[in-house]
Coordinates of C-alpha atoms and ligand atoms in Angstrom, one line a residue:
M292 CA 128.1 113.3 99.8
T293 CA 127.0 117.0 100.0
P294 CA 123.1 116.5 101.4
R295 CA 120.8 117.6 98.9
D296 CA 117.9 120.4 99.0
P297 CA 115.4 118.4 100.6
E298 CA 113.1 120.1 97.9
D299 CA 114.7 118.9 95.2
T300 CA 113.1 115.5 94.8
S301 CA 114.5 115.0 91.0
P302 CA 117.0 112.5 90.0
A303 CA 120.2 113.8 91.2
R304 CA 121.7 115.0 87.9
T305 CA 125.5 113.8 87.5
G306 CA 127.1 115.4 84.3
T307 CA 125.0 117.0 81.5
A308 CA 121.8 115.0 82.1
P309 CA 119.1 114.9 79.3
T310 CA 116.7 118.0 79.5
A311 CA 113.1 117.8 79.0
P312 CA 110.5 120.5 78.9
T313 CA 110.2 121.8 82.2
A314 CA 106.7 121.0 84.0
P315 CA 105.3 123.1 86.5
T316 CA 104.6 120.5 89.5
G317 CA 101.1 119.5 91.4
T318 CA 98.1 120.8 90.2
A319 CA 99.6 123.8 87.9
A320 CA 101.3 121.1 86.2
R321 CA 97.6 119.4 85.2
A322 CA 96.4 122.8 84.5
S323 CA 98.9 124.3 82.5
A324 CA 101.2 121.3 80.6
P325 CA 99.8 120.6 77.3
A326 CA 97.3 117.9 76.5
A327 CA 99.7 114.6 76.6
S328 CA 98.8 112.2 74.1
E329 CA 99.8 109.1 72.8
A330 CA 101.9 110.3 70.3
S331 CA 103.5 112.5 73.0
P332 CA 102.7 111.1 76.6
P333 CA 104.3 113.0 79.5
S334 CA 108.1 112.7 80.2
F335 CA 110.2 111.5 82.6
H336 CA 111.1 114.2 83.9
E337 CA 107.2 115.6 83.8
M338 CA 106.0 112.4 84.7
W339 CA 108.6 112.6 88.2
R340 CA 107.6 116.4 88.9
D341 CA 103.7 115.8 88.8
L342 CA 104.6 113.1 91.5
A343 CA 106.8 115.0 93.5
P344 CA 104.5 117.4 95.4
L345 CA 102.0 114.5 96.4
G346 CA 102.0 113.4 99.8
R347 CA 105.5 115.0 100.6
D348 CA 105.2 116.6 103.9
P349 CA 106.9 120.2 103.7
G350 CA 108.8 119.8 107.1
S351 CA 110.8 116.6 106.3
G352 CA 110.8 116.4 103.1
G353 CA 109.8 112.6 103.5
Y354 CA 106.5 111.3 101.9
R355 CA 103.5 109.9 103.9
R356 CA 101.5 108.3 101.3
Y357 CA 99.9 106.1 103.3
A358 CA 97.2 103.2 102.1
W359 CA 93.7 104.7 101.2
T360 CA 94.6 108.5 102.6
A361 CA 94.2 111.5 100.3
A362 CA 98.1 111.4 99.3
D363 CA 97.2 107.6 98.2
T364 CA 94.1 108.8 96.1
D365 CA 96.4 111.5 94.6
C366 CA 99.0 108.8 93.7
R367 CA 96.2 106.6 91.9
A368 CA 94.5 109.6 90.0
W369 CA 98.1 110.4 88.9
F370 CA 98.7 106.6 87.8
R371 CA 95.2 106.9 85.9
A372 CA 95.9 110.0 84.5
Q373 CA 99.3 108.5 83.1
A374 CA 97.5 105.6 82.0
E375 CA 94.8 107.2 79.9
A376 CA 96.9 109.3 78.7
R377 CA 98.7 106.8 76.6
G378 CA 95.6 105.2 75.8
L379 CA 96.2 102.3 77.8
V380 CA 92.8 100.8 79.7
H381 CA 92.8 101.8 83.4
E382 CA 91.4 98.9 85.7
L383 CA 91.3 98.7 89.5
D384 CA 91.0 95.0 90.9
R385 CA 89.0 93.8 93.8
N386 CA 92.0 94.4 96.1
G387 CA 92.4 98.4 95.2
N388 CA 95.5 97.6 92.7
Q389 CA 95.8 99.6 89.6
W390 CA 96.3 98.3 86.5
A391 CA 96.7 100.1 82.8
W392 CA 96.4 97.8 80.0
L393 CA 97.6 97.6 76.6
G394 CA 96.4 95.0 74.5
D395 CA 93.7 92.4 75.9
P396 CA 93.3 91.9 79.4
L397 CA 92.1 88.6 79.1
A398 CA 93.8 87.2 76.4
G399 CA 96.5 85.5 79.0
D400 CA 100.5 85.5 79.1
A401 CA 100.8 89.0 79.8
V402 CA 104.1 90.8 80.6
V403 CA 103.0 92.8 83.5
T404 CA 105.8 95.5 85.1
G405 CA 105.3 98.1 87.9
S406 CA 105.7 98.5 91.3
H407 CA 103.9 100.8 94.4
L408 CA 103.3 104.6 95.1
D409 CA 102.7 104.2 98.7
S410 CA 105.7 104.9 101.3
V411 CA 106.6 104.2 104.8
P412 CA 106.5 107.5 107.5
D413 CA 108.7 110.2 105.6
G414 CA 110.1 107.8 102.9
G415 CA 112.1 108.6 99.9
A416 CA 110.8 109.7 96.4
F417 CA 112.0 106.7 94.4
D418 CA 110.9 103.3 96.8
G419 CA 108.2 102.4 94.4
P420 CA 107.6 105.0 92.4
L421 CA 111.3 104.9 90.4
G422 CA 109.5 101.2 89.3
V423 CA 106.2 102.8 88.4
V424 CA 107.1 106.0 86.5
S425 CA 110.0 103.8 84.6
S426 CA 107.5 101.5 83.7
F427 CA 105.3 104.0 81.6
A428 CA 108.9 105.4 80.4
A429 CA 110.0 102.1 78.9
L430 CA 106.4 101.6 77.4
D431 CA 106.7 105.1 76.0
E432 CA 110.8 104.1 74.8
L433 CA 109.2 100.9 73.1
R434 CA 106.4 103.0 71.0
R435 CA 109.1 105.3 70.0
R436 CA 110.9 102.1 68.6
G437 CA 108.0 101.0 67.0
A438 CA 108.2 97.6 69.0
R439 CA 105.6 94.9 67.8
F440 CA 103.6 93.8 70.7
T441 CA 103.0 89.9 70.8
R442 CA 101.4 89.4 74.1
P443 CA 99.2 91.8 76.5
V444 CA 101.2 94.3 78.7
A445 CA 100.5 96.1 81.7
I446 CA 101.6 98.5 84.1
T447 CA 100.3 98.2 88.2
N448 CA 100.6 100.3 91.4
F449 CA 99.9 97.6 94.1
G450 CA 98.4 98.7 96.8
D451 CA 99.5 99.1 100.6
E452 CA 102.8 97.7 99.7
E453 CA 104.7 99.1 102.6
G454 CA 102.3 98.6 105.2
A455 CA 102.9 102.0 106.8
R456 CA 99.2 102.3 108.2
F457 CA 97.7 99.1 109.0
G458 CA 100.8 97.2 109.8
L459 CA 101.2 94.4 107.0
A460 CA 103.1 94.9 103.9
C461 CA 102.5 94.1 100.3
V462 CA 98.7 94.1 101.4
G463 CA 97.3 94.5 97.7
S464 CA 99.5 91.9 96.2
R465 CA 99.1 89.3 99.8
L466 CA 95.6 89.3 98.7
T467 CA 95.6 89.0 94.8
A468 CA 97.7 86.1 95.7
G469 CA 96.0 84.6 98.0
R470 CA 98.4 85.1 101.0
L471 CA 96.2 87.1 103.2
T472 CA 92.3 85.9 103.5
A473 CA 89.8 88.9 103.3
A474 CA 88.9 87.6 106.8
K475 CA 92.2 88.5 108.2
A476 CA 92.5 91.8 106.1
Q477 CA 89.3 92.7 107.4
E478 CA 90.8 92.3 111.1
L479 CA 93.8 94.9 110.2
R480 CA 93.5 98.2 112.1
D481 CA 95.3 101.6 111.7
G482 CA 96.7 103.5 114.8
D483 CA 93.4 105.2 115.0
G484 CA 91.6 101.7 115.5
V485 CA 89.9 102.5 111.8
P486 CA 89.5 99.1 109.8
L487 CA 91.1 98.3 106.8
P488 CA 87.6 98.0 104.9
R489 CA 86.5 101.0 106.3
A490 CA 89.4 103.2 105.1
M491 CA 89.0 101.5 101.6
E492 CA 85.3 102.6 101.5
A493 CA 86.2 106.2 102.7
A494 CA 88.4 106.3 99.7
G495 CA 86.0 105.0 97.2
H496 CA 86.8 101.5 96.9
D497 CA 84.2 98.8 97.6
P498 CA 86.0 96.5 99.6
S499 CA 83.1 93.3 99.7
A500 CA 85.0 91.3 97.2
I501 CA 88.6 91.9 98.3
G502 CA 90.5 88.4 98.7
P503 CA 92.0 86.1 96.1
D504 CA 92.2 86.8 92.5
P505 CA 93.6 83.3 90.7
E506 CA 91.9 83.9 87.7
R507 CA 93.7 87.3 87.0
L508 CA 97.4 85.9 88.0
A509 CA 96.9 82.9 85.6
R510 CA 96.7 85.4 82.9
I511 CA 99.9 86.9 83.3
G512 CA 103.0 85.2 82.1
A513 CA 105.5 87.0 84.1
F514 CA 106.0 90.1 86.1
I515 CA 109.1 92.6 86.2
E516 CA 109.6 95.0 88.9
L517 CA 112.2 97.7 88.7
H518 CA 113.5 99.2 92.0
V519 CA 115.7 101.3 93.2
E520 CA 118.1 99.4 95.2
Q521 CA 118.1 99.8 99.0
G522 CA 122.1 99.2 99.2
R523 CA 125.6 100.0 98.0
A524 CA 125.9 96.8 95.7
L525 CA 125.8 98.5 92.6
D526 CA 127.3 101.3 93.8
L527 CA 130.4 99.5 94.7
S528 CA 130.4 97.1 91.5
G529 CA 130.1 100.4 89.3
D530 CA 127.0 99.1 87.6
P531 CA 124.1 101.1 86.9
V532 CA 121.1 98.2 86.8
G533 CA 121.4 94.7 88.4
I534 CA 119.2 91.8 88.7
A535 CA 117.5 90.6 91.9
S536 CA 118.3 86.8 92.9
A537 CA 116.5 86.1 96.0
I538 CA 114.8 87.7 99.2
W539 CA 115.9 87.7 102.7
P540 CA 113.4 86.0 104.9
H541 CA 112.1 88.8 107.1
G542 CA 108.9 89.5 109.3
R543 CA 107.6 92.1 111.6
W544 CA 106.9 91.5 115.6
R545 CA 104.9 93.4 118.2
F546 CA 106.3 93.3 121.5
D547 CA 103.8 94.4 124.1
F548 CA 105.3 95.2 127.5
H549 CA 102.4 95.6 130.1
G550 CA 103.3 97.4 133.6
E551 CA 102.0 99.5 136.1
A552 CA 101.1 102.8 135.5
N553 CA 102.0 105.3 138.4
H554 CA 103.7 108.8 139.3
A555 CA 107.0 109.6 138.2
G556 CA 107.5 112.0 140.8
T557 CA 106.2 110.1 144.0
T558 CA 106.7 106.0 143.3
R559 CA 110.0 104.8 144.8
L560 CA 112.3 102.9 141.9
A561 CA 111.8 99.6 144.2
D562 CA 107.9 99.8 143.9
R563 CA 107.6 100.6 140.2
R564 CA 106.8 97.8 137.5
D565 CA 108.1 100.4 134.5
P566 CA 107.8 98.8 131.2
M567 CA 109.9 101.3 129.4
L568 CA 113.3 99.4 130.9
T569 CA 112.1 96.3 129.5
Y570 CA 111.6 97.6 126.3
A571 CA 115.1 99.0 126.3
E572 CA 116.6 96.1 127.0
T573 CA 114.7 93.9 124.5
V574 CA 115.9 97.0 121.8
L575 CA 119.8 96.4 122.9
A576 CA 119.4 92.6 123.2
A577 CA 118.1 92.8 119.4
R578 CA 121.6 94.4 118.6
R579 CA 123.1 91.8 120.3
E580 CA 121.3 88.8 118.9
A581 CA 121.4 90.4 115.4
E582 CA 125.4 91.1 115.6
L583 CA 125.8 87.3 116.5
A584 CA 124.0 86.2 113.8
G585 CA 125.1 88.5 111.1
A586 CA 121.4 89.1 110.9
L587 CA 119.1 92.5 110.8
A588 CA 116.5 93.6 114.0
T589 CA 115.5 97.2 114.1
F590 CA 112.9 98.4 116.7
G591 CA 111.7 101.6 114.8
K592 CA 108.6 102.1 115.9
V593 CA 107.3 102.2 119.9
S594 CA 104.0 103.3 121.2
V595 CA 103.9 104.2 124.8
E596 CA 100.5 104.5 127.0
P597 CA 99.6 106.9 128.8
N598 CA 102.6 108.7 127.0
G599 CA 103.1 111.4 130.1
V600 CA 106.4 112.7 131.0
N601 CA 105.4 112.5 134.6
A602 CA 103.6 109.2 134.3
I603 CA 105.5 105.5 134.6
P604 CA 104.0 104.0 131.6
S605 CA 101.3 101.3 131.6
L606 CA 102.2 99.4 128.5
V607 CA 104.8 100.1 125.9
R608 CA 104.9 98.7 122.5
G609 CA 107.8 98.1 120.3
W610 CA 107.5 96.8 116.6
L611 CA 110.7 94.8 115.6
D612 CA 111.5 94.3 112.2
S613 CA 114.1 91.4 111.6
R614 CA 115.8 90.0 108.4
A615 CA 118.4 87.4 107.7
A616 CA 120.2 85.6 105.2
D617 CA 118.3 82.3 106.0
Q618 CA 115.4 81.0 108.2
S619 CA 117.3 79.6 110.4
A620 CA 119.5 82.5 111.1
L621 CA 116.3 84.8 111.5
D622 CA 114.4 82.1 114.1
T623 CA 117.7 82.3 115.9
V624 CA 117.6 86.0 116.2
V625 CA 114.0 86.2 117.0
A626 CA 113.8 83.5 119.9
G627 CA 117.3 85.3 121.5
I628 CA 115.5 88.5 121.6
E629 CA 112.3 87.2 123.0
S630 CA 113.9 85.3 125.3
A631 CA 116.1 88.2 126.6
A632 CA 112.7 90.0 126.7
R633 CA 111.1 87.4 128.6
A634 CA 114.1 87.2 131.3
H635 CA 113.9 90.9 131.9
A636 CA 110.2 90.9 132.1
D637 CA 110.1 87.7 134.7
R638 CA 112.8 90.0 136.9
A639 CA 110.7 93.3 136.3
G640 CA 106.9 92.3 136.8
I641 CA 106.5 93.1 133.5
E642 CA 103.7 91.2 131.3
L643 CA 104.9 90.6 127.9
R644 CA 103.2 89.3 124.7
V645 CA 104.8 88.7 121.7
V646 CA 102.6 88.8 118.2
R647 CA 103.8 88.0 114.9
E648 CA 102.2 90.6 112.8
S649 CA 103.6 90.0 109.0
F650 CA 106.3 87.5 107.8
T651 CA 107.5 86.7 104.2
P652 CA 110.0 83.5 104.0
V653 CA 113.1 83.6 101.5
V654 CA 112.2 84.5 98.3
E655 CA 114.2 82.6 95.6
F656 CA 113.3 84.2 92.1
E657 CA 112.5 81.9 89.1
H658 CA 116.1 80.9 87.3
A659 CA 114.9 80.6 83.8
L660 CA 113.4 84.3 84.0
R661 CA 116.0 85.8 86.2
D662 CA 118.5 84.1 83.4
E663 CA 116.5 85.4 80.2
L664 CA 116.9 89.1 81.7
G665 CA 120.2 88.5 81.9
K666 CA 120.6 87.4 78.5
I667 CA 118.5 89.8 77.1
L668 CA 120.6 92.9 79.1
G669 CA 124.0 91.1 78.7
Q670 CA 123.5 90.8 74.4
R671 CA 123.3 94.6 74.2
P672 CA 125.5 96.6 72.0
G673 CA 128.2 98.0 74.2
A674 CA 126.9 95.7 77.3
R675 CA 129.2 94.7 79.9
S676 CA 130.0 90.9 80.4
A677 CA 127.0 90.5 82.6
V678 CA 125.0 92.7 84.5
P679 CA 125.6 91.8 88.4
V680 CA 122.9 89.7 90.0
L681 CA 122.2 90.7 93.6
G682 CA 120.0 89.3 96.7
T683 CA 118.3 92.3 99.1
G684 CA 116.7 92.0 102.7
A685 CA 113.8 94.5 101.3
G686 CA 110.6 93.1 100.6
H687 CA 108.8 93.9 97.3
D688 CA 105.4 93.0 95.7
A689 CA 107.5 90.8 93.0
G690 CA 108.3 88.7 96.3
I691 CA 104.8 88.4 97.1
L692 CA 103.6 86.9 93.6
S693 CA 106.7 84.9 92.8
G694 CA 105.1 82.2 94.8
S695 CA 102.1 82.4 92.0
I696 CA 103.5 83.6 89.1
P697 CA 107.5 83.9 87.0
T698 CA 108.7 87.3 88.9
A699 CA 112.2 89.0 88.5
M700 CA 113.3 92.3 89.3
L701 CA 115.3 94.9 87.9
F702 CA 117.5 97.1 90.4
V703 CA 118.8 100.7 90.0
R704 CA 121.8 102.0 91.4
N705 CA 121.6 104.1 94.4
P706 CA 124.7 105.8 95.4
T707 CA 124.2 105.8 99.4
G708 CA 122.0 102.9 99.7
V709 CA 120.1 105.1 101.3
S710 CA 116.2 104.3 101.6
H711 CA 113.1 104.8 103.5
S712 CA 114.4 108.7 104.5
P713 CA 114.0 111.5 102.3
A714 CA 117.7 111.3 101.5
E715 CA 117.0 108.5 99.4
Y716 CA 118.2 109.2 95.8
A717 CA 119.4 108.1 92.1
A718 CA 121.5 109.5 89.5
E719 CA 119.4 110.9 86.7
D720 CA 121.7 108.7 83.9
D721 CA 121.2 105.4 86.2
C722 CA 117.4 106.0 85.9
V723 CA 117.5 106.4 82.5
A724 CA 119.7 103.2 81.9
G725 CA 116.9 101.7 84.3
I726 CA 114.2 102.6 82.1
L727 CA 116.2 101.4 78.6
A728 CA 117.0 97.9 80.6
L729 CA 113.4 97.6 81.8
A730 CA 112.3 98.7 77.8
D731 CA 114.7 95.9 76.4
V732 CA 113.3 93.7 78.6
L733 CA 109.6 94.3 77.9
E734 CA 110.9 94.3 73.9
G735 CA 112.7 90.7 74.3
L736 CA 109.3 89.1 76.6
A737 CA 106.5 90.9 74.7
C738 CA 107.3 91.9 71.4
T739 CA 108.5 89.9 68.0
Ligands
LIG824 O1 110.0 96.5 104.3 C1 110.4 96.4 103.1 O2 111.2 96.1 102.9 C2 109.7 97.2 102.1 O3 110.1 98.0 102.0 N1 108.6 97.2 102.3
LIG825 MN1 109.8 100.6 100.9
LIG826 MN1 109.5 99.2 97.8

């Protein structure tokens, strides 16, 4: 696999990709591109290229679109511009999620599609944005077909899905679904100690009404999220598009290892209480426990105080992300890791505190809607016998909402399976296949 030019975040071209007018990117795009209109909305390429430079780090080529930062604000402005270019009614809900409505938002039984625009640190271009861009493109396709809508349709951008800044995934959808209370949300702090409500205010959103939104959810009949696959199942099966069956239970735990600060150059080894050693042992234990249970465990984030080359740390904080196909395996892994950490901490005179910061139980997508998608996609001319149905270890807003409304997911093939990395990408033909599949699903659900 030849590495892609990090400058090029357009969907990887395979063969003769359909061409579209090449629009300049960033502000130039907004200044010089012809005014889009309902009749000729921005194409997939134009949307993709306008979005591509927003929040992208020139060094890594990855995205740093963290909740309620300037990059997030730029992405939100992009979303609103796409909505208005199509004559959709743009709405910001109490939790800062964006909605672009076609039809009466109060009528009920709406079919909603969308995803998120925020990213993990140095994330890829597709995780989230592919779902949002494809939603607009699928609506454009339905309008080109002259589809007659019999239900309201909305496109969403759910805020803070990755939890990169405040540590909790899916804050926008959790608040809306009542799975995160306003009080708990107000306790969230970023790495600089900035409370979530203050960050919202600084970005221009009034946080005073954050909280559950049951009336909104009661007006939604189905939510469909299209997402780049974060794995290689579709690449291995040879399918451009798949349907989600379930999301593994998964969570995030913070391990605080408190030791004793001291001089690196004068403190005898026997006299040290070095938390870095217990942290290191815990990381190795995580891999051992995950292998034993056939699960996943990752320490991807660590902070050290005082973080000096010549200072034995006083505190090491490590964040564990663990996931497993079932709850009992997940419980076993996390318990095994914590027990190994405590055993070493006791021997080394380290004080250990473990806090569960985020947790999502297993999600089984509603069978009726999942099967409806399979029927719609399986009946298309030239369709293969069945669209593959696959599980995932990745969390999504659709998973959070699945406890409140019928939800389903479509996955688009990811040739390498790589995600949460600047190297993430999907072939253009597969992105187009995803758009057409989403258009067919929306047509089957929301049109005569
Ligand atoms: O962490 C996840 O699975 C998702 O990308 N938020
Ligand atoms: Mn992600
Ligand atoms: Mn995502």
